[in-house]
Coordinates of C-alpha atoms in Angstrom, one line a residue:
M24 CA 19.9 -7.0 -10.3
R25 CA 23.3 -5.4 -10.4
S26 CA 24.9 -5.1 -6.9
D27 CA 26.6 -1.7 -7.3
G28 CA 23.7 0.5 -6.3
P29 CA 20.9 0.7 -3.8
V30 CA 17.1 0.2 -4.3
L31 CA 15.4 3.6 -4.3
V32 CA 12.3 3.2 -2.1
V33 CA 9.6 5.7 -3.0
G34 CA 7.3 6.6 -0.1
A35 CA 9.7 5.4 2.5
S36 CA 7.8 7.4 5.2
G37 CA 4.6 5.4 4.6
N38 CA 3.5 2.0 5.7
I39 CA 4.5 0.1 2.5
G40 CA 7.7 2.0 1.7
G41 CA 8.8 1.7 5.3
A42 CA 8.2 -2.0 5.3
V43 CA 10.3 -2.3 2.2
V44 CA 13.2 -0.4 3.6
S45 CA 13.2 -2.6 6.7
A46 CA 12.9 -5.8 4.6
L47 CA 15.7 -4.8 2.3
T48 CA 17.9 -4.0 5.2
R49 CA 17.2 -7.4 6.9
A50 CA 17.9 -9.1 3.6
G51 CA 21.3 -7.4 3.3
L52 CA 20.3 -5.3 0.3
A53 CA 21.2 -1.6 0.1
A54 CA 18.2 0.7 0.3
R55 CA 17.9 4.4 -0.4
A56 CA 14.9 5.8 1.5
A57 CA 13.2 8.6 -0.6
G58 CA 10.7 11.2 0.5
T59 CA 10.1 14.9 0.8
H60 CA 11.7 15.2 4.3
P61 CA 15.2 13.6 4.2
T62 CA 16.0 14.5 7.8
A63 CA 13.0 12.7 9.1
L64 CA 14.0 9.6 7.1
E65 CA 17.5 9.8 8.5
N66 CA 16.1 9.7 12.0
R67 CA 13.8 6.8 11.1
Y68 CA 16.4 4.7 9.3
P69 CA 19.8 5.2 11.0
G70 CA 22.6 4.1 8.6
V71 CA 20.3 4.0 5.6
E72 CA 21.0 6.3 2.6
V73 CA 18.3 8.8 2.0
A74 CA 17.3 11.0 -0.9
R75 CA 14.9 13.9 -1.4
L76 CA 12.1 12.9 -3.8
D77 CA 9.0 15.0 -4.4
L78 CA 6.7 13.5 -7.0
L79 CA 5.3 17.0 -7.6
D80 CA 8.8 18.3 -8.4
P81 CA 10.4 16.6 -11.4
T82 CA 13.8 18.2 -10.7
T83 CA 14.2 15.8 -7.8
F84 CA 13.7 12.7 -10.0
A85 CA 17.1 12.2 -11.6
P86 CA 19.2 13.0 -8.5
A87 CA 17.2 10.6 -6.4
L88 CA 17.6 7.8 -9.0
D89 CA 21.2 8.5 -9.8
G90 CA 23.2 5.2 -9.3
A91 CA 20.1 3.2 -8.2
A92 CA 20.1 -0.4 -9.1
G93 CA 16.4 -0.7 -8.6
M94 CA 13.3 1.2 -7.5
F95 CA 10.3 0.3 -5.4
L96 CA 7.4 2.5 -6.5
V97 CA 4.1 3.1 -4.7
R98 CA 1.4 5.7 -5.4
P99 CA 0.9 8.0 -2.4
P100 CA -2.9 8.4 -1.8
A101 CA -2.7 12.2 -2.4
I102 CA -1.3 11.7 -5.9
A103 CA -4.2 11.5 -8.4
K104 CA -2.5 12.5 -11.7
V105 CA 0.0 9.8 -12.3
G106 CA 1.2 11.1 -15.7
P107 CA 3.4 13.9 -14.5
T108 CA 4.3 12.1 -11.3
L109 CA 4.8 8.4 -11.1
N110 CA 4.9 7.8 -14.9
A111 CA 7.3 10.7 -15.4
L112 CA 9.5 9.1 -12.7
L113 CA 9.4 5.8 -14.6
G114 CA 10.5 7.7 -17.7
V115 CA 13.6 9.0 -15.8
A116 CA 14.3 5.5 -14.5
E117 CA 14.1 4.2 -18.0
R118 CA 16.6 6.8 -19.3
L119 CA 19.0 6.1 -16.4
Q120 CA 18.7 2.3 -17.0
V121 CA 17.6 1.5 -13.4
G122 CA 18.0 -2.2 -13.1
H123 CA 14.5 -3.4 -11.8
V124 CA 11.3 -1.8 -10.8
V125 CA 8.8 -3.2 -8.3
F126 CA 5.4 -1.4 -8.4
S127 CA 3.0 -1.8 -5.5
S128 CA -0.4 -1.6 -7.3
V129 CA -3.8 -2.8 -6.1
T130 CA -5.8 -6.0 -6.7
G131 CA -7.7 -5.7 -10.0
A132 CA -5.8 -2.7 -11.3
D133 CA -4.8 -4.6 -14.5
T134 CA -8.4 -4.5 -15.6
N135 CA -9.9 -1.7 -13.6
R136 CA -9.4 1.6 -15.5
V137 CA -11.0 3.7 -12.7
V138 CA -8.0 3.4 -10.3
P139 CA -4.9 5.5 -11.1
H140 CA -2.7 2.4 -10.6
H141 CA -4.0 1.0 -14.0
R142 CA -2.2 3.8 -15.9
V143 CA 1.1 3.1 -14.1
E144 CA 0.8 -0.5 -14.9
E145 CA 0.3 0.3 -18.6
R146 CA 3.3 2.6 -18.6
L147 CA 5.5 -0.1 -17.1
R148 CA 4.4 -2.7 -19.6
E149 CA 5.2 -0.3 -22.5
S150 CA 8.6 0.6 -21.1
A151 CA 12.0 -1.0 -21.6
L152 CA 12.4 -1.5 -17.9
S153 CA 12.6 -4.8 -16.1
W154 CA 9.6 -4.9 -13.7
T155 CA 7.4 -6.8 -11.3
I156 CA 3.9 -5.7 -10.2
L157 CA 2.6 -6.5 -6.8
R158 CA -1.2 -6.3 -6.4
P159 CA -2.0 -6.5 -2.7
G160 CA -5.5 -6.4 -1.4
F161 CA -6.8 -4.5 1.6
F162 CA -4.1 -3.6 4.1
S163 CA -4.3 -4.5 7.8
Q164 CA -2.7 -1.1 8.3
N165 CA -6.0 0.5 7.1
L166 CA -7.2 0.1 10.7
A167 CA -4.5 2.5 11.8
D168 CA -5.0 4.9 8.8
A169 CA -8.3 5.2 7.0
Y170 CA -10.4 3.6 9.8
R171 CA -8.5 4.9 12.9
S172 CA -10.3 8.1 13.6
D173 CA -13.7 6.4 13.6
I174 CA -12.5 3.6 15.8
V175 CA -10.8 5.9 18.3
N176 CA -13.4 8.6 18.5
D177 CA -16.7 6.8 17.8
D178 CA -16.0 3.1 18.5
R179 CA -17.1 2.2 15.0
I180 CA -16.0 1.2 11.5
L181 CA -18.0 3.2 9.0
L182 CA -17.8 1.8 5.4
P183 CA -19.9 1.2 2.3
S184 CA -18.9 -2.4 2.1
G185 CA -22.1 -4.2 3.0
E186 CA -21.3 -7.8 4.0
G187 CA -18.3 -7.9 1.7
R188 CA -15.1 -9.6 3.0
A189 CA -11.5 -8.7 2.6
A190 CA -8.4 -10.9 2.8
F191 CA -6.4 -8.3 4.8
I192 CA -2.6 -8.3 4.1
D193 CA 0.0 -6.9 6.5
T194 CA 2.3 -4.4 4.7
R195 CA 5.2 -6.1 6.5
D196 CA 4.6 -9.1 4.2
I197 CA 4.5 -6.9 1.1
G198 CA 8.0 -5.6 2.2
D199 CA 9.2 -9.2 2.5
V200 CA 8.0 -10.0 -1.0
A201 CA 9.6 -6.9 -2.5
A202 CA 12.9 -7.8 -0.9
L203 CA 12.7 -11.3 -2.3
V204 CA 12.0 -9.9 -5.8
F205 CA 15.0 -7.5 -5.6
A206 CA 17.2 -10.3 -4.4
A207 CA 16.5 -12.3 -7.6
P208 CA 14.7 -10.1 -10.1
D209 CA 15.3 -12.4 -13.1
A210 CA 13.0 -15.0 -11.5
H211 CA 10.2 -12.4 -11.2
R212 CA 10.6 -10.3 -14.4
S213 CA 7.3 -9.2 -16.0
A214 CA 5.3 -11.0 -13.3
G215 CA 2.2 -9.7 -11.6
Y216 CA 1.5 -11.1 -8.2
V217 CA -1.8 -10.9 -6.4
L218 CA -1.0 -10.8 -2.7
T219 CA -3.5 -11.4 0.1
G220 CA -3.5 -12.3 3.8
P221 CA -4.4 -15.9 4.9
Q222 CA -8.1 -15.3 5.7
A223 CA -11.0 -13.2 4.5
L224 CA -13.0 -11.3 7.1
N225 CA -16.1 -9.2 6.9
F226 CA -16.3 -6.0 8.9
D227 CA -18.4 -7.5 11.6
D228 CA -15.5 -9.9 12.1
V229 CA -13.1 -7.0 12.2
A230 CA -15.2 -5.2 14.7
A231 CA -15.4 -8.3 16.9
L232 CA -11.7 -8.8 16.7
L233 CA -11.1 -5.2 17.8
T234 CA -13.7 -5.5 20.6
S235 CA -11.9 -8.6 21.9
E236 CA -8.4 -7.0 21.8
L237 CA -9.3 -3.5 23.0
G238 CA -11.8 -4.5 25.8
R239 CA -14.5 -2.2 24.6
P240 CA -17.3 -2.6 22.1
I241 CA -16.5 -1.6 18.5
R242 CA -19.3 -1.9 16.0
Y243 CA -19.4 -2.0 12.2
E244 CA -21.7 0.6 10.7
P245 CA -22.5 0.0 7.1
T246 CA -23.4 3.0 4.9
S247 CA -23.9 3.8 1.3
A248 CA -21.4 5.3 -1.2
L249 CA -22.4 8.9 -1.2
P250 CA -22.5 9.4 2.6
Y251 CA -19.2 7.6 2.9
L252 CA -17.6 9.8 0.2
R253 CA -18.7 12.9 2.1
H254 CA -17.5 11.4 5.4
V255 CA -14.0 10.7 4.0
H256 CA -13.8 14.2 2.5
A257 CA -14.9 15.8 5.8
Q258 CA -12.0 14.0 7.5
G259 CA -9.6 16.1 5.4
R260 CA -8.9 13.9 2.4
P261 CA -9.0 15.4 -1.1
W262 CA -12.1 14.6 -3.3
V263 CA -10.1 12.4 -5.7
Q264 CA -8.6 10.4 -2.8
A265 CA -12.0 10.1 -1.2
I266 CA -13.5 8.8 -4.5
V267 CA -10.8 6.1 -5.0
Q268 CA -11.3 5.0 -1.4
T269 CA -15.0 4.8 -1.9
V270 CA -14.7 2.8 -5.1
L271 CA -12.4 0.3 -3.5
H272 CA -14.7 -0.2 -0.5
T273 CA -17.9 -0.5 -2.5
G274 CA -16.1 -3.1 -4.6
L275 CA -16.1 -5.4 -1.6
R276 CA -19.8 -5.9 -2.0
R277 CA -19.1 -7.7 -5.2
G278 CA -16.5 -9.9 -3.7
Q279 CA -13.5 -8.1 -5.3
A280 CA -11.2 -8.7 -2.3
E281 CA -12.5 -11.9 -0.7
N282 CA -10.4 -14.5 -2.4
V283 CA -7.5 -15.8 -0.4
D284 CA -4.6 -16.1 -2.9
P285 CA -1.8 -18.7 -2.2
T286 CA 0.9 -16.6 -4.0
L287 CA 2.3 -14.8 -0.9
E288 CA 2.7 -18.1 1.0
R289 CA 4.3 -19.7 -2.0
L290 CA 6.8 -16.9 -2.5
L291 CA 7.7 -16.5 1.2
G292 CA 7.5 -20.1 2.2
R293 CA 5.3 -19.2 5.2
P294 CA 1.7 -18.0 5.8
G295 CA 1.1 -14.3 5.8
R296 CA 0.5 -12.4 9.1
T297 CA -3.2 -12.4 10.2
L298 CA -5.2 -9.3 11.0
A299 CA -5.4 -10.6 14.6
Q300 CA -1.6 -10.5 14.8
Y301 CA -1.5 -7.0 13.4
V302 CA -4.1 -5.7 15.9
H303 CA -2.4 -7.4 18.8
D304 CA 1.0 -6.0 17.9
N305 CA -0.4 -2.4 17.6
R306 CA -3.4 -2.3 20.0
E307 CA -2.2 1.0 21.6
L308 CA -3.1 2.7 18.3
W309 CA -6.8 2.5 19.0
A310 CA -6.8 3.5 22.7
S311 CA -9.8 5.7 23.6
P312 CA -8.9 9.4 24.0
A313 CA -8.1 10.3 27.6

């Protein structure tokens, strides 16, 4: 990657994008944190260049990418139509000859046409861009996002996942892999990496881990797809986002996320962070309401 420009980090206010900004900074690589609220990003990342980027406003694409040597791309959960958003942004990156693109997709997106990430992967492969695709599994940070309300308010994890297991990955490790790729993109050009954590757990295991760390009983409550879909929508998420979330979690029943892949440890030269480490580091997030 050329060294005369920063890496534009899409979604810098989120878990993955934030981890990438931090990892790039630690690696001595220039980052440009992008999002819809630049002032908030300036406060979060002192000394890091910021840019306004709204995936629903194409007029922000070229200014955000101007002079960028690379781009880290992630699909915000609220974005369902990737054609006029993520794929249009890739078109601008192609026109501006951005050096290298790393796309954070999801496990199985190369063959699963249901998830929106599939169409972004296709657009990348058809482009003239230099790219790397990361396909992480289930995030440890889901416990602080998709599952947090149920844990805090009802001491439960409600999911349509049966006895399925997931090899949870900490987004901090995704950030470290992205920084490694941007440091030497030629070694990772046109590669697709499945990234998982070091152990696969079912949700009874997760509930037991939370119970031990928080000092109060947390239970796993399995449900079926339709009640879960309604539950997610009732929490305020759009229907399309709720459908994607439901599809990904029901896929756990078929073992779609249980394999522990060695790629992350091979790339980083160390084991990934465990779910237990993540929970311990962030235990205050699941404190009971006062």
